[in-house]
Short mmCIF file of C-alpha atoms in Angstrom, two decimals:
data_model
loop_
_atom_site.label_atom_id
_atom_site.label_comp_id
_atom_site.label_asym_id
_atom_site.label_seq_id
_atom_site.Cartn_x
_atom_site.Cartn_y
_atom_site.Cartn_z
CA MET A 4 113.39 112.20 116.18
CA GLN A 5 112.91 114.15 112.95
CA ILE A 6 111.16 111.96 110.38
CA THR A 7 110.75 112.69 106.68
CA VAL A 8 108.86 110.48 104.25
CA PHE A 9 110.10 110.02 100.71
CA ARG A 10 107.50 108.75 98.27
CA TYR A 11 109.20 107.20 95.24
CA GLY A 12 106.94 107.67 92.23
CA HIS A 13 103.58 109.33 91.71
CA ARG A 14 101.25 109.02 88.72
CA ILE A 15 98.57 111.69 88.90
CA VAL A 16 95.56 109.56 87.96
CA ARG A 17 96.55 106.14 89.20
CA ASP A 18 98.25 107.09 92.48
CA LYS A 19 96.16 110.06 93.57
CA ARG A 20 94.45 108.42 96.52
CA VAL A 21 97.33 106.23 97.65
CA THR A 22 99.84 109.10 97.62
CA THR A 23 97.31 111.30 99.45
CA HIS A 24 96.91 108.59 102.08
CA CYS A 25 100.72 108.39 102.43
CA ALA A 26 100.93 112.14 102.98
CA LEU A 27 98.07 112.24 105.51
CA VAL A 28 99.46 109.27 107.45
CA SER A 29 102.89 110.93 107.53
CA ARG A 30 101.35 114.12 108.88
CA ALA A 31 99.07 112.42 111.44
CA LEU A 32 101.86 110.23 112.78
CA GLY A 33 104.46 112.89 113.31
CA ALA A 34 106.54 113.16 110.15
CA LYS A 35 107.45 116.74 109.27
CA GLU A 36 107.57 116.48 105.50
CA MET A 37 106.75 114.25 102.55
CA ILE A 38 108.96 114.58 99.51
CA TYR A 39 107.82 112.88 96.32
CA CYS A 40 109.05 112.34 92.78
CA GLY A 41 107.26 111.18 89.63
CA GLN A 42 104.55 113.46 88.23
CA GLU A 43 104.22 116.83 89.94
CA ASP A 44 100.64 117.17 91.21
CA ASN A 45 99.29 120.55 92.26
CA GLU A 46 95.96 119.11 93.35
CA LEU A 47 97.73 116.75 95.75
CA PHE A 48 99.67 119.70 97.11
CA GLU A 49 96.53 121.81 97.56
CA ASN A 50 94.55 118.99 99.20
CA ILE A 51 97.21 118.37 101.81
CA ARG A 52 97.71 122.11 102.43
CA ARG A 53 93.96 122.56 102.98
CA ILE A 54 93.78 119.74 105.55
CA ASP A 55 96.93 120.97 107.23
CA LYS A 56 95.53 124.50 107.59
CA LYS A 57 92.26 123.21 109.03
CA PHE A 58 93.65 120.62 111.45
CA GLY A 59 96.97 122.32 112.23
CA SER A 60 100.68 121.39 112.01
CA ASP A 61 103.14 122.71 109.49
CA PHE A 62 103.55 119.58 107.44
CA LYS A 63 105.39 120.20 104.20
CA ILE A 64 104.88 118.47 100.88
CA THR A 65 107.66 118.91 98.36
CA TYR A 66 108.18 117.71 94.82
CA VAL A 67 111.62 116.75 93.49
CA ASP A 68 112.52 115.86 89.97
CA ASN A 69 115.82 114.07 90.59
CA TYR A 70 115.18 111.51 93.30
CA ILE A 71 118.67 110.10 93.57
CA LYS A 72 120.28 113.52 93.94
CA LYS A 73 117.78 114.33 96.68
CA LEU A 74 118.38 111.03 98.48
CA GLU A 75 122.16 111.59 98.33
CA GLU A 76 121.65 115.01 99.87
CA LEU A 77 119.33 113.64 102.59
CA LYS A 78 121.76 110.84 103.41
CA LYS A 79 124.25 113.36 104.86
CA ASP A 80 121.99 114.11 107.84
CA ASN A 81 119.57 111.18 107.81
CA ILE A 82 119.37 107.43 108.08
CA LEU A 83 117.58 106.16 104.98
CA VAL A 84 115.10 103.36 105.61
CA HIS A 85 113.52 101.85 102.51
CA LEU A 86 110.30 99.95 103.18
CA THR A 87 110.11 96.99 100.83
CA MET A 88 108.67 93.49 100.76
CA TYR A 89 112.22 92.13 100.33
CA GLY A 90 114.00 93.63 103.33
CA GLN A 91 114.98 92.54 106.82
CA ASN A 92 112.38 92.47 109.59
CA ILE A 93 111.08 95.92 110.58
CA VAL A 94 111.07 94.93 114.26
CA ASP A 95 114.84 94.32 114.16
CA THR A 96 115.34 97.45 112.09
CA VAL A 97 113.53 99.72 114.55
CA LYS A 98 115.52 98.09 117.38
CA GLN A 99 118.82 98.75 115.57
CA ILE A 100 117.92 102.36 114.82
CA LYS A 101 116.96 103.02 118.44
CA LEU A 102 120.08 101.31 119.79
CA ALA A 103 122.28 103.45 117.57
CA LYS A 104 120.97 106.57 119.38
CA THR A 105 121.87 108.68 116.39
CA SER A 106 121.29 112.40 116.27
CA LYS A 107 120.49 112.09 112.57
CA GLY A 108 116.98 112.28 111.22
CA ILE A 109 115.20 109.38 109.55
CA VAL A 110 113.93 109.22 106.00
CA LEU A 111 111.34 106.53 105.34
CA ILE A 112 111.21 105.66 101.65
CA VAL A 113 108.02 104.12 100.25
CA GLY A 114 107.54 103.20 96.61
CA SER A 115 104.50 103.24 94.39
CA GLN A 116 105.62 101.61 91.16
CA LYS A 117 108.76 99.43 90.95
CA VAL A 118 111.61 101.01 92.85
CA PRO A 119 114.99 101.15 91.04
CA VAL A 120 118.00 99.24 92.38
CA SER A 121 119.74 102.53 93.22
CA VAL A 122 117.20 103.13 96.01
CA TYR A 123 117.97 99.72 97.55
CA HIS A 124 121.70 100.54 97.35
CA ILE A 125 121.62 104.04 98.81
CA SER A 126 119.40 102.99 101.74
CA ASP A 127 120.97 102.23 105.10
CA TYR A 128 118.18 99.76 105.77
CA ASN A 129 115.90 97.81 103.47
CA ALA A 130 113.15 96.81 105.85
CA SER A 131 109.96 94.75 105.61
CA VAL A 132 106.71 94.99 107.51
CA THR A 133 106.09 91.26 106.95
CA ASN A 134 107.44 89.60 103.80
CA GLN A 135 103.94 89.55 102.36
CA PRO A 136 102.55 91.78 99.63
CA HIS A 137 100.25 94.40 101.13
CA SER A 138 100.35 98.21 101.20
CA GLU A 139 102.97 100.94 101.41
CA ILE A 140 100.46 102.98 103.43
CA ALA A 141 100.25 100.22 106.03
CA ALA A 142 104.02 99.70 106.10
CA LEU A 143 104.55 103.42 106.59
CA ALA A 144 101.91 103.67 109.33
CA ILE A 145 103.26 100.73 111.32
CA THR A 146 106.84 101.96 111.01
CA LEU A 147 105.91 105.47 112.19
CA ASP A 148 103.97 103.95 115.11
CA ARG A 149 106.83 101.64 116.05
CA LEU A 150 109.43 104.42 115.85
CA ASN A 151 107.37 106.71 118.04
CA PRO A 152 104.48 104.84 119.72
CA ASN A 153 103.71 107.75 122.06
CA ILE A 154 102.21 109.72 119.22
CA LEU A 155 99.03 107.62 119.53
CA ASN A 156 98.59 108.67 123.17
CA ASP A 157 98.20 112.29 122.15
CA ASN A 158 94.55 113.33 122.11
CA GLU A 159 95.29 117.01 121.79
CA GLY A 160 96.11 117.37 118.12
CA PHE A 161 98.09 120.29 116.79
CA SER A 162 98.14 123.57 118.71
CA ASP A 163 97.41 125.71 115.66
CA ALA A 164 94.36 123.71 114.53
CA LYS A 165 91.25 125.61 113.46
CA VAL A 166 89.13 122.49 113.91
CA LYS A 167 89.73 119.85 116.49
CA LEU A 168 87.94 116.52 116.81
CA VAL A 169 87.29 115.35 120.33
CA GLY A 170 86.35 111.72 119.92
CA ASP A 171 84.68 109.36 122.36
CA ASN A 172 83.12 105.93 122.25
CA ASP A 173 79.77 107.33 121.13
CA ALA A 174 81.55 109.13 118.31
CA LYS A 175 79.23 112.07 118.61
CA ARG A 176 81.50 114.03 116.35
CA LYS A 177 82.27 116.82 118.74
CA VAL A 178 84.23 119.49 117.02
CA LYS A 179 85.92 122.27 118.86
CA MET A 180 86.44 125.46 116.91
CA ARG A 181 89.24 127.72 117.94
CA MET B 15 92.25 85.96 118.72
CA GLN B 16 90.11 85.53 115.59
CA ILE B 17 89.99 88.79 113.66
CA THR B 18 87.66 89.63 110.78
CA VAL B 19 87.73 92.88 108.83
CA PHE B 20 84.50 94.48 107.63
CA ARG B 21 84.92 97.00 104.84
CA TYR B 22 81.91 99.30 104.71
CA GLY B 23 81.41 100.41 101.12
CA HIS B 24 83.20 99.65 97.88
CA ARG B 25 82.92 101.47 94.56
CA ILE B 26 84.52 99.42 91.82
CA VAL B 27 86.39 102.20 90.02
CA ARG B 28 87.07 104.66 92.80
CA ASP B 29 87.92 102.27 95.63
CA LYS B 30 89.66 99.48 93.74
CA ARG B 31 93.15 100.11 95.05
CA VAL B 32 92.21 101.17 98.57
CA THR B 33 89.92 98.17 99.13
CA THR B 34 92.62 95.88 97.70
CA HIS B 35 95.13 97.38 100.14
CA CYS B 36 92.66 96.81 103.01
CA ALA B 37 92.28 93.15 102.03
CA LEU B 38 96.02 92.55 101.65
CA VAL B 39 96.83 94.26 104.94
CA SER B 40 94.15 92.16 106.67
CA ARG B 41 95.65 88.99 105.24
CA ALA B 42 99.29 89.91 105.95
CA LEU B 43 98.56 90.93 109.53
CA GLY B 44 96.61 87.88 110.59
CA ALA B 45 92.94 88.53 109.91
CA LYS B 46 91.10 85.49 108.58
CA GLU B 47 88.51 87.17 106.41
CA MET B 48 87.47 90.46 104.89
CA ILE B 49 83.77 91.00 104.35
CA TYR B 50 82.70 93.97 102.26
CA CYS B 51 79.50 95.63 101.09
CA GLY B 52 78.83 98.19 98.35
CA GLN B 53 79.48 97.10 94.75
CA GLU B 54 80.33 93.44 94.30
CA ASP B 55 83.69 93.20 92.54
CA ASN B 56 84.83 89.96 90.96
CA GLU B 57 88.19 91.37 89.95
CA LEU B 58 88.92 92.31 93.56
CA PHE B 59 87.98 88.78 94.59
CA GLU B 60 90.20 87.21 91.91
CA ASN B 61 93.18 89.45 92.69
CA ILE B 62 93.14 88.55 96.36
CA ARG B 63 92.60 84.86 95.64
CA ARG B 64 95.60 84.85 93.28
CA ILE B 65 97.91 86.43 95.85
CA ASP B 66 96.59 84.15 98.56
CA LYS B 67 97.27 81.05 96.47
CA LYS B 68 100.80 82.18 95.64
CA PHE B 69 101.87 83.36 99.09
CA GLY B 70 99.76 80.98 101.18
CA SER B 71 97.07 81.29 103.91
CA ASP B 72 93.40 80.67 103.49
CA PHE B 73 92.23 84.24 103.70
CA LYS B 74 88.60 84.65 102.68
CA ILE B 75 87.01 87.58 100.93
CA THR B 76 83.23 87.72 101.08
CA TYR B 77 80.64 90.11 99.68
CA VAL B 78 77.43 90.95 101.56
CA ASP B 79 74.53 92.98 100.30
CA ASN B 80 72.88 93.82 103.63
CA TYR B 81 75.59 95.19 105.88
CA ILE B 82 73.50 95.80 108.97
CA LYS B 83 72.05 92.29 108.97
CA LYS B 84 75.56 90.91 108.67
CA LEU B 85 76.89 93.10 111.47
CA GLU B 86 73.99 92.03 113.73
CA GLU B 87 74.84 88.42 113.01
CA LEU B 88 78.57 88.99 113.66
CA LYS B 89 77.83 90.79 116.92
CA LYS B 90 76.63 87.55 118.53
CA ASP B 91 80.15 86.09 118.55
CA ASN B 92 82.33 89.14 118.06
CA ILE B 93 83.27 92.47 119.53
CA LEU B 94 82.65 95.12 116.89
CA VAL B 95 85.32 97.82 116.69
CA HIS B 96 84.60 100.63 114.27
CA LEU B 97 87.66 102.62 113.25
CA THR B 98 86.69 106.25 112.80
CA MET B 99 88.24 109.69 113.15
CA TYR B 100 85.61 110.51 115.82
CA GLY B 101 86.14 107.72 118.30
CA GLN B 102 87.96 107.17 121.57
CA ASN B 103 91.72 106.60 121.57
CA ILE B 104 92.76 103.27 119.98
CA VAL B 105 95.43 102.75 122.65
CA ASP B 106 92.76 102.73 125.38
CA THR B 107 90.47 100.62 123.21
CA VAL B 108 93.07 97.90 122.65
CA LYS B 109 93.84 97.95 126.38
CA GLN B 110 90.14 97.53 127.23
CA ILE B 111 89.70 94.68 124.75
CA LYS B 112 92.73 92.83 126.10
CA LEU B 113 91.69 93.36 129.73
CA ALA B 114 88.25 91.92 128.98
CA LYS B 115 89.91 88.59 128.04
CA THR B 116 86.90 87.70 125.94
CA SER B 117 86.62 84.46 124.03
CA LYS B 118 84.75 86.32 121.30
CA GLY B 119 86.33 87.25 118.01
CA ILE B 120 86.94 90.80 116.88
CA VAL B 121 85.47 92.53 113.87
CA LEU B 122 87.32 95.64 112.74
CA ILE B 123 85.05 97.89 110.69
CA VAL B 124 86.64 100.34 108.25
CA GLY B 125 84.66 102.67 106.01
CA SER B 126 85.35 103.98 102.54
CA GLN B 127 82.62 106.55 101.92
CA LYS B 128 80.59 108.11 104.77
CA VAL B 129 79.56 105.46 107.27
CA PRO B 130 75.88 105.50 108.37
CA VAL B 131 74.95 106.23 111.98
CA SER B 132 73.72 102.64 112.42
CA VAL B 133 77.34 101.43 112.20
CA TYR B 134 78.38 103.78 115.01
CA HIS B 135 75.46 102.52 117.09
CA ILE B 136 75.92 98.80 116.59
CA SER B 137 79.66 98.97 117.31
CA ASP B 138 80.94 98.09 120.79
CA TYR B 139 83.78 100.52 120.27
CA ASN B 140 84.19 103.54 118.05
CA ALA B 141 87.94 103.97 118.09
CA SER B 142 90.39 106.44 116.56
CA VAL B 143 93.96 106.01 115.45
CA THR B 144 94.65 109.71 116.13
CA ASN B 145 91.81 112.23 115.72
CA GLN B 146 93.37 113.40 112.47
CA PRO B 147 92.14 112.67 108.96
CA HIS B 148 94.37 110.08 107.31
CA SER B 149 93.74 106.59 105.96
CA GLU B 150 91.57 103.59 106.80
CA ILE B 151 94.40 101.36 105.56
CA ALA B 152 96.76 102.89 108.12
CA ALA B 153 94.19 102.73 110.92
CA LEU B 154 93.53 99.08 110.13
CA ALA B 155 97.24 98.21 109.97
CA ILE B 156 98.10 99.90 113.26
CA THR B 157 95.12 98.31 115.02
CA LEU B 158 96.03 94.83 113.76
CA ASP B 159 99.64 95.37 114.86
CA ARG B 160 98.60 96.64 118.29
CA LEU B 161 96.14 93.79 118.85
CA ASN B 162 98.74 91.19 117.92
CA PRO B 163 102.25 92.71 117.76
CA ASN B 164 103.93 89.29 117.56
CA ILE B 165 102.76 88.85 114.00
CA LEU B 166 105.58 91.12 112.86
CA ASN B 167 108.19 88.85 114.41
CA ASP B 168 107.20 86.03 112.11
CA ASN B 169 109.62 85.70 109.21
CA GLU B 170 108.30 82.36 108.07
CA GLY B 171 105.16 83.33 106.19
CA PHE B 172 102.36 80.87 105.58
CA SER B 173 103.09 77.15 105.53
CA ASP B 174 101.19 76.50 102.30
CA ALA B 175 102.93 79.27 100.31
CA LYS B 176 104.14 78.46 96.81
CA VAL B 177 106.46 81.45 96.85
CA LYS B 178 108.22 82.73 99.91
CA LEU B 179 110.26 85.92 100.17
CA VAL B 180 113.31 85.71 102.36
CA GLY B 181 114.30 89.30 102.90
CA ASP B 182 117.52 90.78 104.21
CA ASN B 183 119.14 94.17 104.43
CA ASP B 184 120.55 93.89 100.92
CA ALA B 185 117.06 93.07 99.65
CA LYS B 186 118.46 90.68 97.10
CA ARG B 187 114.97 89.41 96.49
CA LYS B 188 115.60 85.81 97.37
CA VAL B 189 112.59 83.73 96.59
CA LYS B 190 112.18 80.21 97.78
CA MET B 191 109.96 78.00 95.65
CA ARG B 192 108.28 75.08 97.30
#
């Protein structure tokens, strides 16, 4: 299941850490790319690239200026799932997506600032991880885990990693260099 | 299962949003309290209180100065689970906790800045949600979901809420006032 994350909105100063967390969570939990709109941020790009080179994978981070054009394009080959406080239950949504057995990819849309109505309209699903206010990072993480729970069983990391953490209960910070 | 979240470290300017996300995720996903150390932050306290009053629950947010004393005290009645990039697999950890059928509560420890060795030592489990760098908010969310997955089936929210969101796939933002 090919998963892309679409981050709606990025303000360089205000959203730096939260957007970085979104990108790292996407990468760690099996998404192949994060696309974002808002302010283009080279430092964000470089930070993610640096981590990706060190720990492996070929996660992409891409900026787009025109979000709606990009979402229209993505909709041809993907199911668009917008994560919002106002949507239907994520448990039902994941069930429906899996039952549909589609060969399409999935785009998970997470907002930073207020998301325009057009995003609600273009999405195939508006889905909520609880109807409580909390965190787009958390909503994204739980949705990625629920779509593909096996990813958490993988202790091997990415095959092209330069540094690999081999954790245990003592957390002795073993690091394998390749 | 009584769950408390312990946030190690808070810097008022730098960590404002991330600590807020941690608190809101804890509340939304069934934890009863978040305790934090670092810089005491009245605005953080007030923000969480305001959301809690509006959307219900009696989630507590508590500041402690001496984190190790507090963790020692909590350890008497709780299993301490430190979420770190260097720990054993979270899937195994959750399995072990559930198999133990303990009557103790659980304290989930999440760091902001570098966590001192004493926290690794005092913890019953050092557990990793992947051995990749990503986000303490995501690690916390996934662990809460995995410990108590039924919480996501609840569409009712908290009984004492003043405002309740009733989401659906159209995300028409229905709000029920009580």
